[in-house]
PDB file of C-alpha atoms in Angstrom:
ATOM      1  CA  UNK A1385     -54.530  55.917-106.866  1.00 72.00           C
ATOM      2  CA  UNK A1386     -52.570  54.462-109.735  1.00 91.00           C
ATOM      3  CA  UNK A1387     -51.546  51.031-110.858  1.00 94.00           C
ATOM      4  CA  UNK A1388     -47.875  50.122-110.568  1.00 97.00           C
ATOM      5  CA  UNK A1389     -46.607  49.244-114.055  1.00 97.00           C
ATOM      6  CA  UNK A1390     -43.353  47.320-114.546  1.00 96.00           C
ATOM      7  CA  UNK A1391     -41.707  47.180-117.973  1.00 95.00           C
ATOM      8  CA  UNK A1392     -39.183  44.603-119.192  1.00 91.00           C
ATOM      9  CA  UNK A1393     -35.512  45.515-119.496  1.00 91.00           C
ATOM     10  CA  UNK A1394     -35.463  45.528-123.309  1.00 88.00           C
ATOM     11  CA  UNK A1395     -37.967  48.443-123.446  1.00 91.00           C
ATOM     12  CA  UNK A1396     -36.174  50.798-121.079  1.00 93.00           C
ATOM     13  CA  UNK A1397     -34.480  52.619-123.962  1.00 94.00           C
ATOM     14  CA  UNK A1398     -37.973  53.871-124.910  1.00 93.00           C
ATOM     15  CA  UNK A1399     -38.720  55.211-121.412  1.00 94.00           C
ATOM     16  CA  UNK A1400     -35.451  56.930-120.643  1.00 95.00           C
ATOM     17  CA  UNK A1401     -34.532  54.105-118.276  1.00 96.00           C
ATOM     18  CA  UNK A1402     -37.782  54.134-116.268  1.00 95.00           C
ATOM     19  CA  UNK A1403     -38.740  50.570-115.381  1.00 95.00           C
ATOM     20  CA  UNK A1404     -41.572  51.254-112.907  1.00 97.00           C
ATOM     21  CA  UNK A1405     -44.323  53.774-113.590  1.00 96.00           C
ATOM     22  CA  UNK A1406     -47.495  54.729-111.724  1.00 96.00           C
ATOM     23  CA  UNK A1407     -50.416  55.123-114.113  1.00 95.00           C
ATOM     24  CA  UNK A1408     -54.166  55.432-113.584  1.00 95.00           C
ATOM     25  CA  UNK A1409     -56.125  53.394-116.163  1.00 95.00           C
ATOM     26  CA  UNK A1410     -59.320  51.345-116.140  1.00 95.00           C
ATOM     27  CA  UNK A1411     -58.073  48.657-118.538  1.00 96.00           C
ATOM     28  CA  UNK A1412     -54.979  47.586-120.453  1.00 94.00           C
ATOM     29  CA  UNK A1413     -56.041  49.482-123.580  1.00 94.00           C
ATOM     30  CA  UNK A1414     -56.195  52.762-121.655  1.00 95.00           C
ATOM     31  CA  UNK A1415     -52.914  51.932-119.944  1.00 95.00           C
ATOM     32  CA  UNK A1416     -51.136  51.343-123.259  1.00 94.00           C
ATOM     33  CA  UNK A1417     -52.541  54.596-124.671  1.00 95.00           C
ATOM     34  CA  UNK A1418     -51.248  56.510-121.647  1.00 96.00           C
ATOM     35  CA  UNK A1419     -47.838  54.825-121.936  1.00 96.00           C
ATOM     36  CA  UNK A1420     -47.676  55.770-125.621  1.00 96.00           C
ATOM     37  CA  UNK A1421     -48.559  59.368-124.808  1.00 96.00           C
ATOM     38  CA  UNK A1422     -45.780  59.546-122.217  1.00 95.00           C
ATOM     39  CA  UNK A1423     -43.246  57.527-124.230  1.00 96.00           C
ATOM     40  CA  UNK A1424     -43.906  57.627-128.000  1.00 95.00           C
ATOM     41  CA  UNK A1425     -42.988  54.362-129.739  1.00 93.00           C
ATOM     42  CA  UNK A1426     -43.695  52.147-126.733  1.00 93.00           C
ATOM     43  CA  UNK A1427     -47.126  51.023-127.942  1.00 92.00           C
ATOM     44  CA  UNK A1428     -45.762  48.994-130.872  1.00 92.00           C
ATOM     45  CA  UNK A1429     -43.481  46.987-128.585  1.00 88.00           C
ATOM     46  CA  UNK A1430     -46.169  46.427-125.958  1.00 87.00           C
ATOM     47  CA  UNK A1431     -48.548  45.005-128.551  1.00 76.00           C
ATOM     48  CA  UNK A1432     -46.338  41.908-128.701  1.00 77.00           C
ATOM     49  CA  UNK A1433     -46.171  41.465-124.920  1.00 83.00           C
ATOM     50  CA  UNK A1434     -48.192  39.325-122.543  1.00 87.00           C
ATOM     51  CA  UNK A1435     -49.596  41.136-119.517  1.00 93.00           C
ATOM     52  CA  UNK A1436     -49.723  40.010-115.903  1.00 95.00           C
ATOM     53  CA  UNK A1437     -52.280  41.821-113.763  1.00 97.00           C
ATOM     54  CA  UNK A1438     -51.994  41.100-110.056  1.00 97.00           C
ATOM     55  CA  UNK A1439     -50.152  37.854-110.817  1.00 95.00           C
ATOM     56  CA  UNK A1440     -52.518  36.499-113.499  1.00 96.00           C
ATOM     57  CA  UNK A1441     -51.030  36.299-117.013  1.00 92.00           C
ATOM     58  CA  UNK A1442     -53.130  37.255-120.046  1.00 87.00           C
ATOM     59  CA  UNK A1443     -52.046  36.772-123.670  1.00 79.00           C
ATOM     60  CA  UNK A1444     -54.799  39.063-125.012  1.00 81.00           C
ATOM     61  CA  UNK A1445     -55.444  41.504-122.189  1.00 85.00           C
ATOM     62  CA  UNK A1446     -56.626  44.553-124.131  1.00 87.00           C
ATOM     63  CA  UNK A1447     -59.907  44.981-122.214  1.00 90.00           C
ATOM     64  CA  UNK A1448     -58.869  43.397-118.900  1.00 93.00           C
ATOM     65  CA  UNK A1449     -59.697  45.636-115.944  1.00 95.00           C
ATOM     66  CA  UNK A1450     -56.968  47.281-113.893  1.00 96.00           C
ATOM     67  CA  UNK A1451     -57.701  48.280-110.313  1.00 93.00           C
ATOM     68  CA  UNK A1452     -56.315  51.404-108.657  1.00 89.00           C
ATOM     69  CA  UNK A1453     -53.891  49.305-106.600  1.00 93.00           C
ATOM     70  CA  UNK A1454     -53.070  46.734-109.290  1.00 97.00           C
ATOM     71  CA  UNK A1455     -49.593  45.659-110.243  1.00 97.00           C
ATOM     72  CA  UNK A1456     -49.147  45.265-114.010  1.00 97.00           C
ATOM     73  CA  UNK A1457     -46.157  43.562-115.625  1.00 96.00           C
ATOM     74  CA  UNK A1458     -45.499  43.492-119.358  1.00 93.00           C
ATOM     75  CA  UNK A1459     -43.777  40.222-120.303  1.00 88.00           C
ATOM     76  CA  UNK A1460     -42.337  38.816-123.520  1.00 77.00           C
ATOM     77  CA  UNK A1461     -45.107  36.801-125.192  1.00 67.00           C
ATOM     78  CA  UNK A1462     -44.757  33.050-124.684  1.00 65.00           C
ATOM     79  CA  UNK A1463     -44.836  31.256-128.019  1.00 65.00           C
ATOM     80  CA  UNK A1464     -45.174  27.521-128.519  1.00 65.00           C
ATOM     81  CA  UNK A1465     -44.318  25.333-131.413  1.00 59.00           C
TER      82      UNK A1465
END
């Protein structure tokens, strides 16, 4: 089984318009590497994004686990001032 990955609108030009992808990965790092392999150039933009895994938002999610049925959303990073 694969996690359901949802990308924000502003990155769709890097994926040929694909917003939802199914990807098998154990953690966010592996997920980002797989996304970069499929869609070169995406990794740089995802490095600035927050990640929501099954509804929980992480600002630094690099090693957060992803289950086989997880839903992963990449979100614009929330900055405060």
